[in-house]
């Protein structure tokens, strides 16, 4: 009976590893403005994301500056200025500000919001571009309007269904990881042969890490395979990978811990048998 109970607990641990990791990620990573901004920050240097930002801002501002016969030249100058601006520290600062400002809207889109898109408001980027151009005394730069520009970085036709799952994981929060640890300890405590139980539990953690990898890969395929034509796939891939970086790192860590525990317990058993 104890052997069976220990095996059941180990199986539950393997299943709870991906569930608890996603629950913690939903609550403490995506649900926290600082961590969300930190996760999105590296995308400021991603060429695909930069291309989307530059093209969307250029399209939004083109023609809004009344430059008379110089309109074409001003629009061209604006595009060149945006391309140059995208590689500067000021752009990274504006990008972080944009993500921090839209975190609440992003979180609402994944919890109780309407629609099927995740957007970023690029108003801070536009404001920074205008300030830099005015400082460089670029003609007509002071006429650039600072408007709210929402750019779709990810869209999924069945986002409503994903909201329900995401909300469930967010509510679970840190309790699932705590439960996973307690079940792992219980699986070892009730076992008849605890060393073997440690080996089995370690392998269960490794299996759970592989399941977590599979869940992240499946979510990536589900999100990116049916993107609308107006969404840049490379930019959407970069956004998904940035937001799920914590989960991939967690999978590596859990896999290493599980295999190390299993190997250590196995070696201890071998050494005890050695005369």
Short mmCIF file of C-alpha atoms in Angstrom, two decimals:
data_model
loop_
_atom_site.label_atom_id
_atom_site.label_comp_id
_atom_site.label_asym_id
_atom_site.label_seq_id
_atom_site.Cartn_x
_atom_site.Cartn_y
_atom_site.Cartn_z
CA UNK A 1 0.00 0.00 0.00
CA UNK A 2 2.82 2.43 0.87
CA UNK A 3 4.58 1.61 -2.39
CA UNK A 4 1.43 2.31 -4.36
CA UNK A 5 0.77 5.57 -2.48
CA UNK A 6 4.33 6.74 -3.07
CA UNK A 7 4.04 5.96 -6.80
CA UNK A 8 0.78 7.89 -7.04
CA UNK A 9 2.32 10.89 -5.29
CA UNK A 10 5.34 10.84 -7.62
CA UNK A 11 3.03 10.74 -10.64
CA UNK A 12 1.15 13.74 -9.23
CA UNK A 13 4.45 15.58 -8.75
CA UNK A 14 5.35 15.01 -12.41
CA UNK A 15 1.98 16.38 -13.51
CA UNK A 16 2.09 19.32 -11.12
CA UNK A 17 5.54 20.55 -12.21
CA UNK A 18 4.30 22.21 -15.42
CA UNK A 19 1.04 23.28 -13.80
CA UNK A 20 2.73 24.92 -10.82
CA UNK A 21 5.37 26.60 -13.00
CA UNK A 22 2.70 28.11 -15.25
CA UNK A 23 0.65 29.18 -12.23
CA UNK A 24 3.63 30.95 -10.66
CA UNK A 25 4.52 32.51 -14.03
CA UNK A 26 1.00 33.80 -14.60
CA UNK A 27 0.74 35.31 -11.13
CA UNK A 28 4.23 36.56 -10.33
CA UNK A 29 5.81 37.15 -13.74
CA UNK A 30 3.08 38.36 -16.10
CA UNK A 31 1.05 39.77 -13.21
CA UNK A 32 3.91 41.99 -12.02
CA UNK A 33 4.57 45.20 -13.95
CA UNK A 34 8.31 45.27 -13.15
CA UNK A 35 8.89 41.66 -14.20
CA UNK A 36 6.71 42.03 -17.28
CA UNK A 37 8.67 45.11 -18.34
CA UNK A 38 11.97 43.31 -17.68
CA UNK A 39 10.82 40.37 -19.83
CA UNK A 40 9.82 42.65 -22.71
CA UNK A 41 12.84 44.96 -22.43
CA UNK A 42 15.25 42.84 -24.57
CA UNK A 43 12.82 43.11 -27.47
CA UNK A 44 13.91 46.73 -27.91
CA UNK A 45 16.95 45.32 -29.73
CA UNK A 46 15.03 42.73 -31.76
CA UNK A 47 15.10 43.68 -35.48
CA UNK A 48 11.63 42.26 -36.21
CA UNK A 49 10.02 44.13 -33.33
CA UNK A 50 11.92 47.30 -34.22
CA UNK A 51 10.65 46.98 -37.79
CA UNK A 52 7.03 46.75 -36.60
CA UNK A 53 7.43 49.76 -34.30
CA UNK A 54 9.12 51.91 -36.96
CA UNK A 55 6.63 51.02 -39.70
CA UNK A 56 3.59 51.53 -37.46
CA UNK A 57 4.78 54.85 -36.06
CA UNK A 58 5.84 56.10 -39.51
CA UNK A 59 2.47 55.11 -40.97
CA UNK A 60 0.58 56.77 -38.11
CA UNK A 61 2.49 60.05 -38.30
CA UNK A 62 2.96 60.25 -42.06
CA UNK A 63 0.88 63.02 -43.48
CA UNK A 64 -0.08 64.43 -40.08
CA UNK A 65 2.61 67.09 -40.31
CA UNK A 66 1.48 69.92 -42.57
CA UNK A 67 4.70 70.74 -44.44
CA UNK A 68 3.10 71.98 -47.65
CA UNK A 69 5.25 71.27 -50.72
CA UNK A 70 7.89 69.69 -48.49
CA UNK A 71 5.51 66.96 -47.29
CA UNK A 72 7.24 64.09 -49.10
CA UNK A 73 10.66 65.11 -47.82
CA UNK A 74 9.40 65.47 -44.26
CA UNK A 75 7.76 62.01 -44.34
CA UNK A 76 10.98 60.50 -45.68
CA UNK A 77 13.02 62.32 -43.04
CA UNK A 78 10.67 61.07 -40.33
CA UNK A 79 11.13 57.47 -41.48
CA UNK A 80 14.91 57.79 -41.49
CA UNK A 81 14.86 59.42 -38.06
CA UNK A 82 12.76 56.58 -36.65
CA UNK A 83 15.12 53.95 -38.06
CA UNK A 84 18.08 55.74 -36.50
CA UNK A 85 16.25 56.27 -33.23
CA UNK A 86 15.43 52.55 -32.90
CA UNK A 87 19.06 51.74 -32.10
CA UNK A 88 19.58 54.33 -29.36
CA UNK A 89 19.43 54.07 -25.54
CA UNK A 90 16.62 56.62 -25.62
CA UNK A 91 14.54 54.20 -27.69
CA UNK A 92 15.11 51.44 -25.12
CA UNK A 93 13.97 53.82 -22.39
CA UNK A 94 10.87 54.74 -24.37
CA UNK A 95 10.19 51.06 -25.14
CA UNK A 96 10.33 50.18 -21.45
CA UNK A 97 8.04 53.09 -20.65
CA UNK A 98 5.57 51.94 -23.30
CA UNK A 99 5.50 48.40 -21.92
CA UNK A 100 5.14 49.57 -18.33
CA UNK A 101 2.32 51.91 -19.31
CA UNK A 102 0.43 49.17 -21.15
CA UNK A 103 1.00 46.37 -18.63
CA UNK A 104 -2.44 46.85 -17.08
CA UNK A 105 -4.09 46.69 -20.52
CA UNK A 106 -2.02 43.61 -21.41
CA UNK A 107 -3.05 41.88 -18.21
CA UNK A 108 -6.69 42.77 -18.83
CA UNK A 109 -6.42 41.31 -22.34
CA UNK A 110 -5.36 37.99 -20.82
CA UNK A 111 -7.89 37.97 -17.98
CA UNK A 112 -11.17 39.86 -18.30
CA UNK A 113 -10.72 41.91 -21.46
CA UNK A 114 -12.53 41.71 -24.76
CA UNK A 115 -11.18 41.06 -28.21
CA UNK A 116 -8.55 38.68 -29.50
CA UNK A 117 -5.42 40.86 -29.62
CA UNK A 118 -2.57 41.84 -27.30
CA UNK A 119 -1.45 45.42 -28.03
CA UNK A 120 1.23 47.90 -26.96
CA UNK A 121 0.62 51.66 -26.81
CA UNK A 122 3.58 53.40 -28.49
CA UNK A 123 2.75 56.92 -27.26
CA UNK A 124 5.95 57.06 -25.11
CA UNK A 125 8.04 56.13 -28.17
CA UNK A 126 6.41 58.83 -30.27
CA UNK A 127 6.93 61.40 -27.51
CA UNK A 128 10.61 60.51 -27.23
CA UNK A 129 11.09 60.68 -31.01
CA UNK A 130 9.48 64.10 -31.10
CA UNK A 131 11.65 65.37 -28.23
CA UNK A 132 14.85 64.14 -29.87
CA UNK A 133 13.98 65.61 -33.25
CA UNK A 134 13.05 68.95 -31.70
CA UNK A 135 16.33 68.94 -29.76
CA UNK A 136 18.21 68.31 -33.02
CA UNK A 137 16.30 71.23 -34.59
CA UNK A 138 14.82 69.07 -37.33
CA UNK A 139 12.36 71.18 -39.39
CA UNK A 140 8.67 70.70 -38.57
CA UNK A 141 9.53 68.28 -35.71
CA UNK A 142 7.53 70.40 -33.28
CA UNK A 143 4.42 69.66 -35.34
CA UNK A 144 4.59 65.91 -34.74
CA UNK A 145 1.44 65.00 -32.78
CA UNK A 146 1.91 62.77 -29.73
CA UNK A 147 -0.97 60.36 -30.20
CA UNK A 148 -1.87 57.02 -28.67
CA UNK A 149 -0.94 54.31 -31.15
CA UNK A 150 -1.89 50.75 -30.26
CA UNK A 151 0.16 48.16 -32.12
CA UNK A 152 -0.98 44.54 -32.22
CA UNK A 153 1.93 42.26 -31.37
CA UNK A 154 -0.07 39.07 -30.96
CA UNK A 155 -3.55 37.95 -31.94
CA UNK A 156 -5.38 34.67 -31.48
CA UNK A 157 -8.91 33.96 -32.65
CA UNK A 158 -9.75 31.93 -29.53
CA UNK A 159 -8.15 34.21 -26.96
CA UNK A 160 -11.36 34.10 -24.92
CA UNK A 161 -10.82 30.42 -24.14
CA UNK A 162 -7.20 31.04 -23.20
CA UNK A 163 -8.32 33.78 -20.79
CA UNK A 164 -10.22 31.26 -18.67
CA UNK A 165 -7.21 28.94 -18.42
CA UNK A 166 -4.84 31.83 -17.70
CA UNK A 167 -7.12 33.16 -14.98
CA UNK A 168 -7.25 29.75 -13.30
CA UNK A 169 -3.46 29.52 -13.25
CA UNK A 170 -3.20 33.08 -11.94
CA UNK A 171 -5.53 32.30 -9.04
CA UNK A 172 -3.48 29.21 -8.16
CA UNK A 173 -0.37 31.41 -7.98
CA UNK A 174 2.31 30.21 -5.57
CA UNK A 175 0.12 27.54 -3.97
CA UNK A 176 0.73 24.98 -6.69
CA UNK A 177 4.55 25.08 -6.33
CA UNK A 178 4.14 24.69 -2.55
CA UNK A 179 1.80 21.74 -3.08
CA UNK A 180 4.28 20.15 -5.51
CA UNK A 181 7.11 20.34 -2.98
CA UNK A 182 4.91 18.92 -0.21
CA UNK A 183 3.78 16.02 -2.40
CA UNK A 184 7.39 15.25 -3.36
CA UNK A 185 8.37 15.17 0.32
CA UNK A 186 5.35 13.00 1.14
CA UNK A 187 6.21 10.55 -1.67
CA UNK A 188 9.62 10.00 -0.11
CA UNK A 189 8.33 9.94 3.48
CA UNK A 190 5.71 7.21 2.91
CA UNK A 191 7.95 5.02 0.77
CA UNK A 192 9.20 1.69 2.06
CA UNK A 193 12.61 2.23 0.45
CA UNK A 194 13.29 5.94 0.63
CA UNK A 195 16.48 5.95 -1.44
CA UNK A 196 14.61 4.42 -4.35
CA UNK A 197 11.80 6.87 -3.73
CA UNK A 198 14.28 9.75 -4.03
CA UNK A 199 15.47 8.33 -7.36
CA UNK A 200 11.89 7.96 -8.57
CA UNK A 201 10.92 11.44 -7.36
CA UNK A 202 13.95 12.95 -9.09
CA UNK A 203 12.98 11.22 -12.31
CA UNK A 204 9.39 12.42 -11.79
CA UNK A 205 10.66 15.99 -11.58
CA UNK A 206 12.62 15.45 -14.80
CA UNK A 207 9.51 14.14 -16.53
CA UNK A 208 7.60 17.17 -15.26
CA UNK A 209 10.26 19.45 -16.74
CA UNK A 210 9.86 17.75 -20.11
CA UNK A 211 6.09 18.18 -19.85
CA UNK A 212 6.63 21.88 -19.16
CA UNK A 213 8.79 22.18 -22.27
CA UNK A 214 6.06 20.44 -24.24
CA UNK A 215 3.40 22.81 -22.88
CA UNK A 216 5.44 25.88 -23.86
CA UNK A 217 6.07 24.48 -27.35
CA UNK A 218 2.38 23.60 -27.78
CA UNK A 219 1.32 27.06 -26.63
CA UNK A 220 3.76 28.60 -29.11
CA UNK A 221 2.34 26.57 -31.98
CA UNK A 222 -1.23 27.31 -30.92
CA UNK A 223 -0.59 31.04 -30.71
CA UNK A 224 1.52 31.54 -33.82
CA UNK A 225 0.19 29.10 -36.40
CA UNK A 226 -2.95 31.07 -37.29
CA UNK A 227 -1.74 34.65 -37.05
CA UNK A 228 -3.68 37.21 -39.13
CA UNK A 229 -1.92 38.62 -42.18
CA UNK A 230 -1.39 42.02 -40.52
CA UNK A 231 0.67 40.54 -37.65
CA UNK A 232 4.41 40.17 -38.26
CA UNK A 233 5.21 36.52 -37.44
CA UNK A 234 8.83 37.10 -36.47
CA UNK A 235 7.82 39.88 -34.08
CA UNK A 236 5.06 37.71 -32.59
CA UNK A 237 7.54 34.85 -32.13
CA UNK A 238 9.95 37.18 -30.36
CA UNK A 239 7.20 38.44 -28.04
CA UNK A 240 6.03 34.91 -27.17
CA UNK A 241 9.58 33.70 -26.53
CA UNK A 242 10.34 36.72 -24.35
CA UNK A 243 7.21 36.28 -22.25
CA UNK A 244 7.80 32.53 -21.78
CA UNK A 245 11.53 32.77 -21.08
CA UNK A 246 10.87 32.19 -17.37
CA UNK A 247 9.10 28.90 -18.13
CA UNK A 248 11.95 27.59 -20.28
CA UNK A 249 14.49 28.52 -17.63
CA UNK A 250 12.36 26.85 -14.97
CA UNK A 251 12.21 23.67 -17.06
CA UNK A 252 16.01 23.55 -17.25
CA UNK A 253 16.37 24.15 -13.51
CA UNK A 254 13.80 21.50 -12.53
CA UNK A 255 15.33 19.01 -14.96
CA UNK A 256 18.80 19.59 -13.48
CA UNK A 257 17.53 19.28 -9.89
CA UNK A 258 15.56 16.14 -10.66
CA UNK A 259 18.38 14.36 -12.47
CA UNK A 260 20.94 15.45 -9.85
CA UNK A 261 18.77 14.13 -7.01
CA UNK A 262 18.14 10.84 -8.81
CA UNK A 263 21.82 10.39 -9.64
CA UNK A 264 22.96 11.26 -6.11
CA UNK A 265 20.54 8.80 -4.53
CA UNK A 266 21.54 6.07 -6.99
CA UNK A 267 25.26 6.63 -6.35
CA UNK A 268 24.73 6.53 -2.58
CA UNK A 269 23.06 3.16 -2.97
CA UNK A 270 25.92 1.86 -5.08
CA UNK A 271 28.52 3.07 -2.60
CA UNK A 272 26.76 1.39 0.30
CA UNK A 273 26.86 -1.90 -1.53
CA UNK A 274 30.58 -1.59 -2.20
CA UNK A 275 32.52 -3.67 0.39
#
